[in-house]
XYZ file of C-alpha atoms in Angstrom:
261
model
C 76.133 -188.023 158.959
C 76.913 -185.390 157.254
C 75.675 -185.691 153.792
C 72.589 -186.189 155.399
C 72.442 -183.232 156.942
C 72.837 -181.897 153.778
C 70.627 -183.580 152.230
C 67.495 -182.662 154.551
C 65.237 -181.321 152.776
C 61.868 -180.700 155.268
C 62.205 -177.474 157.207
C 61.189 -177.035 161.468
C 60.568 -173.898 163.161
C 61.432 -172.597 165.551
C 61.939 -169.381 167.132
C 65.025 -169.008 169.791
C 63.761 -165.664 172.613
C 66.266 -164.041 173.412
C 68.091 -160.600 174.377
C 71.590 -161.090 172.988
C 69.567 -162.224 168.799
C 72.133 -159.882 167.628
C 75.021 -162.743 168.712
C 74.052 -165.403 167.760
C 77.027 -167.021 169.350
C 76.661 -166.313 172.648
C 73.585 -168.779 172.358
C 76.389 -171.501 170.630
C 75.732 -174.295 172.549
C 72.004 -174.038 171.868
C 72.103 -173.581 168.976
C 74.390 -176.790 168.190
C 72.276 -178.620 170.467
C 68.791 -177.236 168.056
C 70.994 -178.757 165.612
C 72.079 -182.480 166.458
C 68.074 -182.788 167.514
C 67.632 -181.670 163.936
C 69.313 -184.239 162.613
C 68.024 -187.164 165.184
C 64.013 -186.418 163.509
C 64.892 -185.511 159.712
C 64.181 -182.243 159.810
C 66.784 -179.350 158.561
C 66.799 -176.601 161.315
C 65.244 -173.490 160.970
C 65.816 -170.754 163.372
C 63.758 -167.476 164.087
C 65.720 -164.900 166.110
C 63.090 -163.737 168.386
C 64.434 -160.323 169.980
C 62.352 -161.165 173.267
C 62.504 -156.962 173.042
C 60.475 -156.514 170.604
C 57.580 -158.661 172.053
C 56.641 -156.334 175.110
C 53.540 -153.644 174.208
C 55.819 -151.021 175.204
C 58.647 -151.290 172.299
C 58.490 -147.816 170.507
C 59.280 -149.555 166.624
C 56.336 -151.150 165.361
C 57.912 -152.979 162.356
C 60.327 -154.203 165.071
C 57.307 -155.598 167.630
C 54.997 -156.706 163.994
C 58.407 -159.232 161.659
C 58.917 -160.454 166.186
C 55.233 -161.563 166.645
C 54.779 -162.901 163.495
C 58.168 -165.279 163.810
C 56.946 -166.072 166.927
C 53.409 -167.447 166.072
C 54.784 -169.014 162.835
C 57.211 -171.292 164.791
C 56.807 -174.946 165.191
C 58.438 -174.627 168.468
C 59.551 -172.093 170.405
C 62.841 -171.598 172.859
C 63.408 -169.832 176.151
C 67.959 -169.723 176.795
C 69.845 -168.951 179.763
C 70.596 -165.600 179.850
C 70.755 -163.348 183.132
C 69.625 -158.824 184.037
C 65.688 -157.796 183.535
C 66.138 -156.617 179.753
C 63.874 -158.351 177.157
C 62.138 -160.524 180.159
C 58.239 -159.070 179.839
C 58.889 -160.474 176.270
C 59.908 -164.347 177.364
C 57.721 -163.412 179.637
C 54.578 -163.304 176.263
C 56.650 -165.888 173.968
C 55.949 -168.316 177.426
C 51.972 -167.139 176.900
C 51.904 -167.774 173.901
C 53.189 -171.078 173.682
C 51.543 -171.710 176.817
C 48.016 -170.979 175.481
C 48.380 -172.192 171.803
C 49.671 -175.609 173.060
C 52.881 -174.060 170.735
C 55.774 -176.736 172.090
C 58.255 -174.196 174.785
C 61.709 -176.165 176.120
C 62.578 -172.937 178.296
C 66.861 -173.801 179.501
C 67.231 -172.121 183.220
C 65.970 -168.534 182.568
C 63.872 -170.380 180.645
C 62.271 -172.211 182.907
C 61.450 -169.324 186.033
C 59.991 -166.491 182.933
C 57.959 -169.614 182.244
C 56.445 -170.727 186.190
C 56.863 -166.863 186.377
C 53.941 -166.662 183.956
C 52.250 -169.583 185.080
C 51.478 -166.953 188.543
C 50.234 -164.916 187.190
C 48.436 -165.875 184.524
C 47.427 -169.778 185.966
C 47.280 -169.058 189.510
C 46.072 -164.868 189.510
C 48.915 -163.731 191.574
C 48.793 -160.208 188.989
C 52.364 -158.677 189.143
C 54.505 -162.798 189.751
C 57.644 -161.971 189.233
C 61.669 -163.115 190.025
C 63.590 -160.979 192.188
C 66.147 -160.189 190.497
C 63.948 -158.015 188.670
C 61.683 -156.351 191.555
C 63.629 -157.280 195.435
C 59.900 -156.060 196.109
C 57.708 -158.219 194.671
C 54.681 -159.104 196.895
C 53.711 -162.576 194.566
C 58.295 -163.738 194.444
C 58.282 -166.885 192.068
C 61.325 -166.453 191.556
C 63.764 -166.197 194.640
C 67.727 -166.055 195.603
C 68.861 -169.412 196.546
C 69.914 -168.801 200.350
C 72.601 -170.557 199.552
C 74.340 -167.719 197.928
C 77.198 -165.302 198.231
C 75.639 -161.978 197.038
C 78.176 -159.700 197.584
C 80.956 -161.726 195.738
C 79.229 -162.563 192.271
C 82.069 -164.155 190.737
C 81.764 -168.422 191.874
C 78.525 -167.697 193.704
C 76.631 -169.581 191.271
C 75.200 -173.394 191.714
C 78.295 -174.776 189.479
C 79.053 -178.030 188.038
C 76.450 -180.769 187.290
C 75.166 -182.763 189.871
C 71.719 -184.725 189.774
C 68.597 -184.099 189.429
C 65.680 -187.404 191.012
C 62.794 -188.205 189.487
C 59.021 -187.791 191.104
C 57.863 -189.267 189.059
C 56.973 -192.601 187.235
C 56.554 -191.321 184.124
C 55.850 -188.147 182.135
C 57.328 -186.928 178.712
C 60.933 -185.864 179.630
C 61.500 -189.138 181.771
C 60.582 -190.825 178.389
C 63.598 -188.905 177.218
C 65.765 -189.218 179.296
C 65.313 -192.986 179.759
C 66.577 -195.380 181.912
C 67.313 -193.975 186.168
C 66.104 -192.745 188.449
C 68.095 -189.562 188.640
C 69.675 -187.292 185.258
C 72.706 -185.307 185.491
C 73.300 -182.363 184.491
C 75.306 -179.114 184.811
C 73.584 -176.318 186.976
C 74.420 -172.094 185.985
C 72.063 -170.399 188.229
C 71.557 -167.964 191.350
C 67.942 -167.580 191.917
C 65.516 -170.808 191.576
C 61.329 -171.291 192.082
C 60.009 -170.345 195.566
C 60.238 -173.350 197.280
C 56.704 -171.698 199.007
C 54.706 -171.653 195.365
C 55.742 -175.524 194.717
C 52.369 -177.061 196.212
C 49.646 -174.215 194.684
C 51.856 -174.618 191.382
C 51.526 -178.371 190.866
C 47.895 -178.201 192.513
C 46.969 -176.250 189.522
C 48.936 -178.517 186.557
C 52.198 -177.092 186.266
C 54.494 -180.293 187.693
C 57.918 -180.264 188.820
C 58.863 -183.713 187.871
C 62.133 -183.672 189.027
C 64.322 -181.878 191.845
C 67.152 -182.238 193.720
C 68.394 -184.433 196.143
C 66.659 -182.579 199.269
C 63.340 -183.334 197.567
C 62.378 -178.786 197.709
C 65.193 -177.349 194.521
C 62.669 -178.430 191.985
C 64.773 -178.589 188.438
C 62.213 -179.795 185.888
C 58.550 -179.278 184.794
C 56.370 -179.766 182.906
C 52.921 -178.865 181.930
C 49.982 -181.534 182.067
C 47.137 -181.812 178.735
C 50.337 -179.803 176.482
C 52.070 -181.605 173.469
C 55.523 -180.453 175.392
C 56.083 -177.125 177.674
C 59.353 -178.450 179.531
C 61.870 -176.638 181.250
C 65.261 -177.118 183.368
C 66.527 -175.544 185.622
C 70.014 -177.151 184.094
C 72.075 -176.535 181.362
C 71.515 -179.338 178.473
C 73.218 -177.719 175.681
C 76.833 -178.585 177.549
C 76.298 -182.697 177.093
C 74.338 -182.655 173.805
C 76.689 -185.135 170.967
C 75.976 -185.166 167.124
C 75.353 -188.580 167.962
C 73.550 -188.125 170.762
C 70.856 -185.544 171.250
C 70.086 -184.141 173.985
C 66.924 -185.438 175.328
C 64.716 -182.472 176.268
C 66.534 -180.130 173.170
C 65.120 -183.828 171.588
C 62.325 -183.886 173.170
C 61.497 -180.205 171.165
C 62.252 -181.155 168.152
C 59.986 -184.359 168.186
C 56.647 -182.428 169.711
C 57.514 -179.645 166.623
C 57.156 -181.996 163.959
C 54.411 -183.308 165.758
C 56.575 -186.813 166.011
């Protein structure tokens, strides 16, 4: 396996759009998952680290901005990983918009799902200024909201944590075929915010389908965009279960789409 990895020559380029790009170890499990998936499709993985804030219109360094957009537009696929806080959020939203509108394979993990949902609400549903209450508590159109059972005062261990089941809501879709047999998948969670249940029907009617939900059928876990080569978001963290000989399905789907497989 190691020899095979060392001899791969044909490249696949993934833009990692994040806010901790100066410390790549912050995304170590995501990097490993991309490597596992790249091995499965026989490609040499190239990760371009895109600082999300450099994509934003008000970034004051033109050279940084040009470099960030060049990397994003040169990528075969785009990944927006998890994170906290509002720095770089608008840049991540722009990356999701670029991927959606240009048919570039996209994978959003945790926050990556949330910002892609915000982008969809703003630009497809016409909900101007849609945002998460994590970044704007008084936003008019709350696309992402604080989960009602989570404490706002004791932040230590109050996330929705650990392995939890996600139940499929459709019989056929790209991401379900990647996971294979079964009516549900178990993946590890680590979040306090979720897609606003009040907007789900409107979002799905416009083509962004929540193909996986929790046991209640209310909490959105997986989305997939109709008519796109691969535009997938997951609320959980699939990178934690990836292995060299068993790549995580969402990552494998991203790499397959990025290679036009």
